[in-house]
Amino acid sequence: MNSADLGRRVGVPSTALFTDQYELTMVQAALKAGTAGRHSVFEAFTRRLPEGRRYGVVAGTGRVLDAVENFHFDDEMIGFLRQQDIVDEPTLEWLAGYRFSGDIWGYPEGEVYFPGSPILRVEGSFAECVLLETVILSILNHDSAIAAAASRMSAAAGGRRLIEMGARRTHELSAVASARAAYVGGFDATSDLAAGFRYGIPTVGTSAHAFTLLHDTERDAFRAQVDSLGRGTTLLVDTYDVAEAVRAAVEIAGPELGAVRIDSGDLLLVAHRVRQQLDELGATGTKIVVTSDLDEYAIASLAAAPVDAYGVGTQLVTGSGHPTCSMVYKLVARAGAADADAPLVPVAKKSLGAKSSVGGRKWAARRVDEGGVAEAEVIGTGAVPEELAGRELLVELVRDGAVVAREPLEAARERHVAARAGLPMSAMQLSRGEPVLGTEYV
């Protein structure tokens, strides 16, 4: 990984209170019991993929690194915890000096994952690791859900341009994270300027129906937009009569008109009619952009339509029906004493239901067939088998509390393209199915 962060670094407030109260009360009890310093290993993973999904996508890793760096308690926060009597004074004193000093390994951003994959491994003292649980899960669960939806839409689009435009359908901060995750998953641009400013994602946007309705005639609106933004702009043509709007758009902008956008109606039928009309008017290079509550299924249904780009909002920023990945953060190994040389002991919750887990510090590797296509996710706690050497999936992200693997967002985007291409072809099917790779424990 490239350690240079090419994105814009903006001020990030402390993430220390992005947590659940019981993380702090566990620290208090562990400090009093003398177990808070025991060397511990936590892992983030999911026991299952969302129903019907065939693979997951790791996203949010870069945001996790930012969150860990900014996890500290300032005087005002300590005062709040004291006023609310959340924890006792010795614990407040410990929290006031908190900085994560451990190690983090994980699947690199953009990689795919499957049930049981140790997506993130956090190692250090029990107290310093347990505090990070909530903020890590909130980021990974959200961003990976959006990236998985984006990946499915990208596969369905078949190389056509995808624009993220869901800011008005989610929380204002979630909108920025969603745009970032969508870019990792294969989208090409966003309408959200905050995402462009923060992460360098290309931004696009021209006008809404309100701009047309503002003017006395549709022609007046088109003329004003072309005069201001140039002939290469995108004109919205479904406010009134589509055919008349397309005719007016080409007359005003000429055959150099960049694109027209269709936001309603039978998109398959209308797109064919608009393409034919544009060609007859000589605007053969004018592109067609479609919007209107699209998801991966709607995009796939338009595969035969003369569409050049899709704009997706609601379904993307809500994970297309699966807004979380159900990732958990579990203690899988811990030392039997606070002594630095104390050996690690595998630990795991026992459950008769579906909440069981596997103990031990894990590695993961992906076995491939002779053609280079992945055939299994292999997870183990001992030595990596010789035949899997060099195919390990976890990479070092944080060493002794310092981030060592910050990278440009473009690297995660490119990694996802390669990771998805290495899966069996059935991974691209939108029909419900089981994960395309089985998980093997060795």
Coordinates of C-alpha atoms in Angstrom, one line a residue:
M1 CA 0.0 0.0 0.0
N2 CA 1.0 3.6 -0.6
S3 CA 1.5 5.3 2.7
A4 CA 0.9 8.8 1.2
D5 CA -2.6 10.1 1.7
L6 CA -3.4 12.0 -1.5
G7 CA -6.9 13.0 -0.2
R8 CA -7.6 16.3 1.5
R9 CA -7.0 16.1 5.2
V10 CA -9.6 18.2 7.0
G11 CA -10.1 18.7 10.7
V12 CA -11.7 15.7 12.3
P13 CA -13.2 16.0 15.8
S14 CA -12.4 13.5 18.4
T15 CA -14.2 10.2 17.8
A16 CA -13.9 9.0 21.4
L17 CA -17.6 9.5 22.2
F18 CA -18.7 7.6 19.1
T19 CA -19.0 4.6 21.3
D20 CA -21.4 2.8 23.6
Q21 CA -21.3 3.4 27.4
Y22 CA -20.5 -0.3 28.2
E23 CA -17.1 0.0 26.5
L24 CA -16.1 2.5 29.2
T25 CA -17.6 0.6 32.1
M26 CA -15.8 -2.6 30.9
V27 CA -12.6 -0.6 31.0
Q28 CA -13.4 0.5 34.6
A29 CA -14.1 -3.0 35.8
A30 CA -11.0 -4.4 34.0
L31 CA -8.8 -1.7 35.5
K32 CA -10.0 -2.5 39.0
A33 CA -9.6 -6.3 38.4
G34 CA -6.1 -5.9 37.0
T35 CA -7.0 -7.4 33.6
A36 CA -7.2 -4.2 31.5
G37 CA -3.5 -4.6 30.4
R38 CA -3.8 -8.2 29.2
H39 CA -2.6 -8.5 25.6
S40 CA -5.8 -9.1 23.5
V41 CA -6.8 -9.8 19.9
F42 CA -10.1 -8.6 18.6
E43 CA -11.4 -9.4 15.1
A44 CA -14.2 -7.8 13.0
F45 CA -16.1 -10.2 10.8
T46 CA -19.6 -11.2 9.7
R47 CA -21.1 -14.6 10.3
R48 CA -23.2 -14.3 7.1
L49 CA -23.7 -12.1 4.1
P50 CA -27.0 -10.2 3.6
E51 CA -29.6 -12.6 2.3
G52 CA -29.0 -13.5 -1.4
R53 CA -25.7 -11.6 -1.7
R54 CA -22.8 -13.5 -3.2
Y55 CA -19.9 -11.5 -1.9
G56 CA -19.1 -8.5 0.3
V57 CA -16.9 -5.5 -0.3
V58 CA -14.6 -4.0 2.3
A59 CA -15.0 -0.3 2.5
G60 CA -14.3 2.4 5.1
T61 CA -10.8 1.2 6.0
G62 CA -9.3 4.6 5.4
R63 CA -12.0 6.2 7.6
V64 CA -11.3 3.7 10.3
L65 CA -7.7 4.8 10.3
D66 CA -8.7 8.4 10.7
A67 CA -11.1 7.4 13.5
V68 CA -8.4 5.5 15.4
E69 CA -6.0 8.5 15.1
N70 CA -8.6 10.9 16.4
F71 CA -9.8 8.7 19.3
H72 CA -8.9 10.7 22.4
F73 CA -10.7 12.3 25.3
D74 CA -10.4 16.1 25.7
D75 CA -11.1 18.0 28.9
E76 CA -14.7 18.7 27.9
M77 CA -15.4 15.1 27.3
I78 CA -13.8 14.0 30.5
G79 CA -16.0 16.7 32.2
F80 CA -19.1 15.2 30.6
L81 CA -18.2 11.7 31.7
R82 CA -17.6 13.0 35.3
Q83 CA -20.8 15.0 35.4
Q84 CA -22.8 12.0 34.2
D85 CA -21.1 9.7 36.6
I86 CA -20.3 7.3 33.8
V87 CA -17.0 5.9 35.2
D88 CA -14.9 6.5 38.3
E89 CA -12.0 8.9 38.8
P90 CA -9.2 6.3 38.2
T91 CA -10.8 5.4 34.9
L92 CA -11.2 9.1 33.9
E93 CA -7.5 9.6 34.6
W94 CA -6.7 6.6 32.4
L95 CA -9.0 7.8 29.6
A96 CA -7.5 11.3 29.7
G97 CA -4.2 9.8 28.5
Y98 CA -5.6 7.4 26.0
R99 CA -4.0 6.9 22.7
F100 CA -4.2 3.6 20.8
S101 CA -0.7 2.1 20.8
G102 CA -1.4 -1.3 19.4
D103 CA -1.4 -2.9 15.9
I104 CA -4.1 -3.3 13.3
W105 CA -4.2 -5.7 10.3
G106 CA -7.0 -6.1 7.9
Y107 CA -8.3 -6.8 4.4
P108 CA -7.2 -3.8 2.3
E109 CA -10.0 -1.5 1.2
G110 CA -11.8 -2.6 -2.0
E111 CA -11.1 -6.3 -1.3
V112 CA -14.0 -8.7 -1.3
Y113 CA -14.9 -10.8 1.8
F114 CA -17.1 -13.8 2.8
P115 CA -18.6 -15.2 6.0
G116 CA -16.0 -15.5 8.7
S117 CA -13.4 -13.4 6.9
P118 CA -11.2 -11.6 9.5
I119 CA -11.8 -8.3 7.9
L120 CA -10.0 -6.4 10.6
R121 CA -7.7 -7.6 13.5
V122 CA -7.0 -5.2 16.3
E123 CA -4.3 -6.1 18.8
G124 CA -3.1 -4.4 22.0
S125 CA -4.2 -4.3 25.6
F126 CA -7.8 -5.2 26.3
A127 CA -8.7 -1.7 27.5
E128 CA -7.3 0.1 24.5
C129 CA -8.8 -2.3 22.0
V130 CA -12.3 -2.7 23.4
L131 CA -12.8 1.1 23.3
L132 CA -12.6 1.0 19.5
E133 CA -15.4 -1.5 19.0
T134 CA -18.3 0.8 18.3
V135 CA -16.7 3.3 16.0
I136 CA -15.0 0.6 14.0
L137 CA -18.2 -1.3 13.5
S138 CA -20.2 1.8 12.7
I139 CA -17.8 2.7 9.9
L140 CA -17.3 -0.8 8.4
N141 CA -20.9 -1.8 8.6
H142 CA -22.1 1.3 6.8
D143 CA -19.4 1.8 4.2
S144 CA -19.2 -1.9 3.3
A145 CA -23.0 -2.1 2.8
I146 CA -22.9 0.9 0.4
A147 CA -19.8 -0.4 -1.5
A148 CA -21.5 -3.8 -1.9
A149 CA -24.6 -2.2 -3.4
A150 CA -22.4 0.0 -5.6
S151 CA -20.4 -3.0 -6.8
R152 CA -23.6 -4.8 -7.9
M153 CA -24.8 -1.7 -9.7
S154 CA -21.4 -1.4 -11.3
A155 CA -21.5 -5.0 -12.6
A156 CA -25.0 -4.4 -13.9
A157 CA -24.0 -1.2 -15.7
G158 CA -21.5 -3.1 -17.8
G159 CA -19.0 -0.2 -18.0
R160 CA -21.5 2.6 -18.4
R161 CA -21.0 5.6 -16.2
L162 CA -22.5 5.7 -12.7
I163 CA -23.2 8.9 -10.7
E164 CA -23.9 8.8 -7.0
M165 CA -26.6 11.3 -6.1
G166 CA -28.1 10.2 -2.8
A167 CA -27.1 13.1 -0.5
R168 CA -30.7 14.2 0.0
R169 CA -31.8 10.7 1.0
T170 CA -29.6 10.2 4.0
H171 CA -27.9 12.0 6.9
E172 CA -25.6 14.8 5.7
L173 CA -22.5 13.1 7.1
S174 CA -23.6 9.7 5.9
A175 CA -23.9 11.2 2.4
V176 CA -20.2 12.0 2.3
A177 CA -19.3 8.5 3.6
S178 CA -21.7 7.0 1.1
A179 CA -20.2 8.8 -1.8
R180 CA -16.7 7.6 -0.8
A181 CA -17.9 4.0 -0.5
A182 CA -19.8 4.1 -3.8
Y183 CA -16.6 5.3 -5.5
V184 CA -14.7 2.3 -4.0
G185 CA -17.5 0.1 -5.3
G186 CA -17.3 1.3 -8.9
F187 CA -19.2 4.6 -9.2
D188 CA -17.5 7.3 -11.3
A189 CA -18.7 10.6 -9.7
T190 CA -20.9 12.2 -7.1
S191 CA -23.2 15.1 -6.8
D192 CA -22.0 15.8 -3.3
L193 CA -19.5 18.6 -3.1
A194 CA -18.4 17.7 0.5
A195 CA -17.3 14.3 -0.8
G196 CA -15.5 15.9 -3.7
F197 CA -13.7 18.3 -1.3
R198 CA -12.8 15.7 1.3
Y199 CA -11.9 12.8 -0.9
G200 CA -11.2 14.2 -4.4
I201 CA -14.1 12.3 -6.0
P202 CA -15.1 13.8 -9.3
T203 CA -18.3 15.9 -8.9
V204 CA -21.1 16.5 -11.5
G205 CA -24.4 18.4 -11.6
T206 CA -26.3 20.8 -13.8
S207 CA -30.0 21.5 -13.0
A208 CA -33.3 20.2 -11.6
H209 CA -36.9 20.6 -12.6
A210 CA -37.1 23.7 -10.5
F211 CA -34.8 25.6 -12.9
T212 CA -37.1 24.8 -15.8
L213 CA -40.2 25.8 -13.8
L214 CA -38.5 29.1 -12.8
H215 CA -38.5 30.3 -16.4
D216 CA -41.5 31.4 -18.5
T217 CA -40.8 28.7 -21.0
E218 CA -38.7 25.5 -21.2
R219 CA -36.7 27.1 -24.1
D220 CA -35.9 30.1 -21.9
A221 CA -34.5 27.7 -19.2
F222 CA -32.5 25.7 -21.7
R223 CA -31.1 28.9 -23.3
A224 CA -30.1 30.3 -19.8
Q225 CA -28.3 27.0 -18.9
V226 CA -26.5 26.7 -22.2
D227 CA -25.4 30.4 -22.1
S228 CA -24.0 29.9 -18.6
L229 CA -22.6 26.3 -18.7
G230 CA -21.9 25.9 -22.4
R231 CA -23.1 23.5 -25.1
G232 CA -21.6 20.5 -23.3
T233 CA -24.0 20.7 -20.5
T234 CA -26.8 18.2 -19.6
L235 CA -30.3 19.4 -20.2
L236 CA -33.2 17.8 -18.2
V237 CA -35.9 17.0 -20.8
D238 CA -38.8 15.5 -18.9
T239 CA -40.4 18.5 -17.2
Y240 CA -43.2 18.7 -19.8
D241 CA -43.1 17.0 -23.2
V242 CA -40.0 14.9 -23.8
A243 CA -40.0 15.0 -27.6
E244 CA -40.5 18.8 -27.7
A245 CA -37.8 19.3 -25.0
V246 CA -35.3 17.2 -27.0
R247 CA -36.1 19.2 -30.1
A248 CA -35.7 22.5 -28.3
A249 CA -32.5 21.3 -26.6
V250 CA -30.7 20.5 -29.9
E251 CA -32.0 23.7 -31.6
I252 CA -30.6 25.8 -28.7
A253 CA -27.3 23.9 -28.0
G254 CA -26.7 22.5 -31.4
P255 CA -25.4 19.0 -32.1
E256 CA -22.6 19.7 -29.6
L257 CA -25.1 19.3 -26.7
G258 CA -23.4 17.2 -24.1
A259 CA -26.3 15.1 -22.8
V260 CA -30.0 15.0 -21.9
R261 CA -31.3 13.6 -18.7
I262 CA -34.5 11.6 -18.3
D263 CA -35.9 11.3 -14.8
S264 CA -39.4 9.7 -15.2
G265 CA -41.6 7.5 -17.3
D266 CA -40.8 4.2 -18.9
L267 CA -37.1 4.7 -19.1
L268 CA -36.5 1.8 -21.6
L269 CA -39.1 3.1 -24.0
V270 CA -38.2 6.8 -23.6
A271 CA -34.5 6.2 -23.9
H272 CA -35.0 4.4 -27.3
R273 CA -37.2 7.2 -28.5
V274 CA -34.9 10.0 -27.4
R275 CA -31.9 8.3 -29.0
Q276 CA -33.7 8.0 -32.3
Q277 CA -34.7 11.6 -32.1
L278 CA -31.3 12.9 -31.2
D279 CA -29.7 11.0 -34.1
E280 CA -32.3 12.3 -36.5
L281 CA -31.6 15.8 -35.3
G282 CA -27.8 15.3 -35.9
A283 CA -26.9 15.1 -32.3
T284 CA -25.3 11.7 -32.6
G285 CA -22.7 12.5 -29.9
T286 CA -25.2 13.7 -27.3
K287 CA -25.4 11.2 -24.4
I288 CA -28.4 10.0 -22.5
V289 CA -28.4 10.0 -18.7
V290 CA -31.3 8.3 -16.8
T291 CA -32.2 8.7 -13.1
S292 CA -35.4 8.0 -11.2
D293 CA -35.1 5.6 -8.2
L294 CA -32.7 3.2 -9.9
D295 CA -31.2 0.1 -8.3
E296 CA -29.1 -2.8 -9.7
Y297 CA -32.2 -4.5 -11.1
A298 CA -33.4 -1.5 -12.9
I299 CA -30.0 -0.8 -14.3
A300 CA -29.7 -4.4 -15.5
S301 CA -33.2 -4.1 -17.2
L302 CA -31.8 -1.1 -19.2
A303 CA -28.8 -3.0 -20.5
A304 CA -30.3 -3.1 -24.0
A305 CA -31.3 0.6 -23.9
P306 CA -29.2 3.3 -25.5
V307 CA -28.2 4.8 -22.1
D308 CA -24.8 6.2 -21.4
A309 CA -25.0 6.9 -17.7
Y310 CA -27.1 6.2 -14.6
G311 CA -27.7 8.4 -11.7
V312 CA -28.5 6.5 -8.5
G313 CA -29.7 7.9 -5.1
T314 CA -31.9 6.3 -2.6
Q315 CA -31.2 2.7 -3.3
L316 CA -27.5 3.2 -3.2
V317 CA -27.2 5.1 0.1
T318 CA -29.4 2.6 1.8
G319 CA -27.4 -0.4 0.6
S320 CA -30.1 -1.4 -1.9
G321 CA -32.2 -3.1 0.8
H322 CA -29.3 -4.1 3.1
P323 CA -28.0 -1.0 5.0
T324 CA -25.7 -3.0 7.2
C325 CA -23.3 -5.9 6.9
S326 CA -24.0 -7.3 10.4
M327 CA -20.3 -7.2 11.2
V328 CA -19.3 -7.9 14.8
Y329 CA -16.1 -7.2 16.8
K330 CA -15.1 -10.1 19.0
L331 CA -12.3 -11.0 21.4
V332 CA -10.7 -14.1 19.9
A333 CA -7.5 -14.4 21.9
R334 CA -6.0 -12.9 25.1
A335 CA -3.0 -13.4 27.4
G336 CA -3.5 -15.2 30.7
A337 CA -1.7 -12.4 32.5
A338 CA -0.7 -8.8 32.1
D339 CA 2.9 -9.8 31.6
A340 CA 4.2 -8.9 28.2
D341 CA 5.5 -12.4 27.6
A342 CA 2.3 -14.2 28.6
P343 CA 1.2 -16.5 25.8
L344 CA -2.1 -15.9 24.0
V345 CA -5.1 -18.2 24.8
P346 CA -7.8 -18.6 22.1
V347 CA -11.2 -17.6 23.4
A348 CA -14.7 -17.7 21.8
K349 CA -18.3 -17.4 22.7
K350 CA -20.2 -20.7 22.8
S351 CA -23.8 -20.5 21.5
L352 CA -26.5 -22.9 20.5
G353 CA -27.8 -20.4 18.0
A354 CA -26.1 -18.6 15.1
K355 CA -23.8 -16.4 17.3
S356 CA -20.9 -18.8 17.8
S357 CA -17.5 -17.7 16.7
V358 CA -14.0 -19.3 16.3
G359 CA -11.2 -18.4 18.6
G360 CA -7.6 -17.6 17.9
R361 CA -5.6 -15.0 16.0
K362 CA -6.4 -15.7 12.4
W363 CA -4.8 -15.3 9.0
A364 CA -6.8 -15.6 5.7
A365 CA -5.8 -16.5 2.2
R366 CA -7.7 -17.1 -1.0
R367 CA -7.1 -20.3 -2.9
V368 CA -7.4 -20.1 -6.7
D369 CA -7.7 -22.7 -9.4
E370 CA -5.4 -23.3 -12.3
G371 CA -7.0 -20.4 -14.2
G372 CA -6.5 -18.0 -11.4
V373 CA -10.2 -17.9 -10.4
A374 CA -10.8 -17.9 -6.6
E375 CA -12.3 -21.2 -5.3
A376 CA -12.2 -20.9 -1.5
E377 CA -11.6 -18.4 1.4
V378 CA -9.2 -20.3 3.7
I379 CA -8.9 -19.2 7.3
G380 CA -6.5 -20.5 9.9
T381 CA -4.8 -19.9 13.3
G382 CA -1.5 -21.7 12.8
A383 CA 1.1 -21.6 10.2
V384 CA 0.0 -20.6 6.7
P385 CA 0.2 -23.7 4.4
E386 CA 3.0 -23.6 1.9
E387 CA 0.6 -23.7 -1.1
L388 CA -1.1 -20.5 0.2
A389 CA 2.1 -18.5 0.8
G390 CA 1.9 -15.2 -0.9
R391 CA -1.9 -15.3 -1.1
E392 CA -2.5 -13.9 2.4
L393 CA -5.2 -11.3 2.5
L394 CA -4.5 -9.3 5.6
V395 CA -2.1 -6.3 5.4
E396 CA -0.6 -4.2 8.1
L397 CA -2.5 -1.0 8.7
V398 CA -1.3 0.3 12.1
R399 CA 1.9 -0.5 13.9
D400 CA 2.5 0.6 17.5
G401 CA -0.4 3.1 17.2
A402 CA 0.9 4.7 14.0
V403 CA -0.8 4.4 10.6
V404 CA 1.5 2.8 8.1
A405 CA -0.9 2.1 5.2
R406 CA -2.8 5.2 4.3
E407 CA -3.4 5.2 0.5
P408 CA -5.2 7.2 -2.2
L409 CA -8.8 6.3 -2.6
E410 CA -8.2 5.4 -6.3
A411 CA -6.0 2.5 -5.1
A412 CA -9.0 1.0 -3.2
R413 CA -11.2 1.5 -6.3
E414 CA -8.7 -0.3 -8.6
R415 CA -8.2 -3.0 -6.1
H416 CA -12.0 -3.8 -6.0
V417 CA -12.1 -4.1 -9.8
A418 CA -9.3 -6.7 -9.6
A419 CA -10.8 -8.5 -6.7
R420 CA -14.2 -8.8 -8.3
A421 CA -12.6 -9.9 -11.5
G422 CA -10.9 -12.8 -9.7
L423 CA -14.2 -14.3 -8.5
P424 CA -16.3 -17.0 -10.3
M425 CA -18.5 -15.5 -12.9
S426 CA -21.6 -16.4 -10.9
A427 CA -20.6 -13.6 -8.5
M428 CA -22.0 -11.1 -11.0
Q429 CA -25.5 -12.7 -11.0
L430 CA -28.2 -10.5 -9.4
S431 CA -30.4 -13.4 -8.6
R432 CA -30.4 -14.6 -5.0
G433 CA -27.8 -17.1 -4.2
E434 CA -25.2 -18.4 -1.7
P435 CA -21.7 -16.8 -1.3
V436 CA -19.6 -17.7 -4.4
L437 CA -16.8 -18.9 -2.1
G438 CA -17.0 -21.3 0.7
T439 CA -15.1 -20.6 3.9
E440 CA -12.6 -23.3 5.0
Y441 CA -11.0 -23.4 8.4
V442 CA -7.6 -25.1 8.8

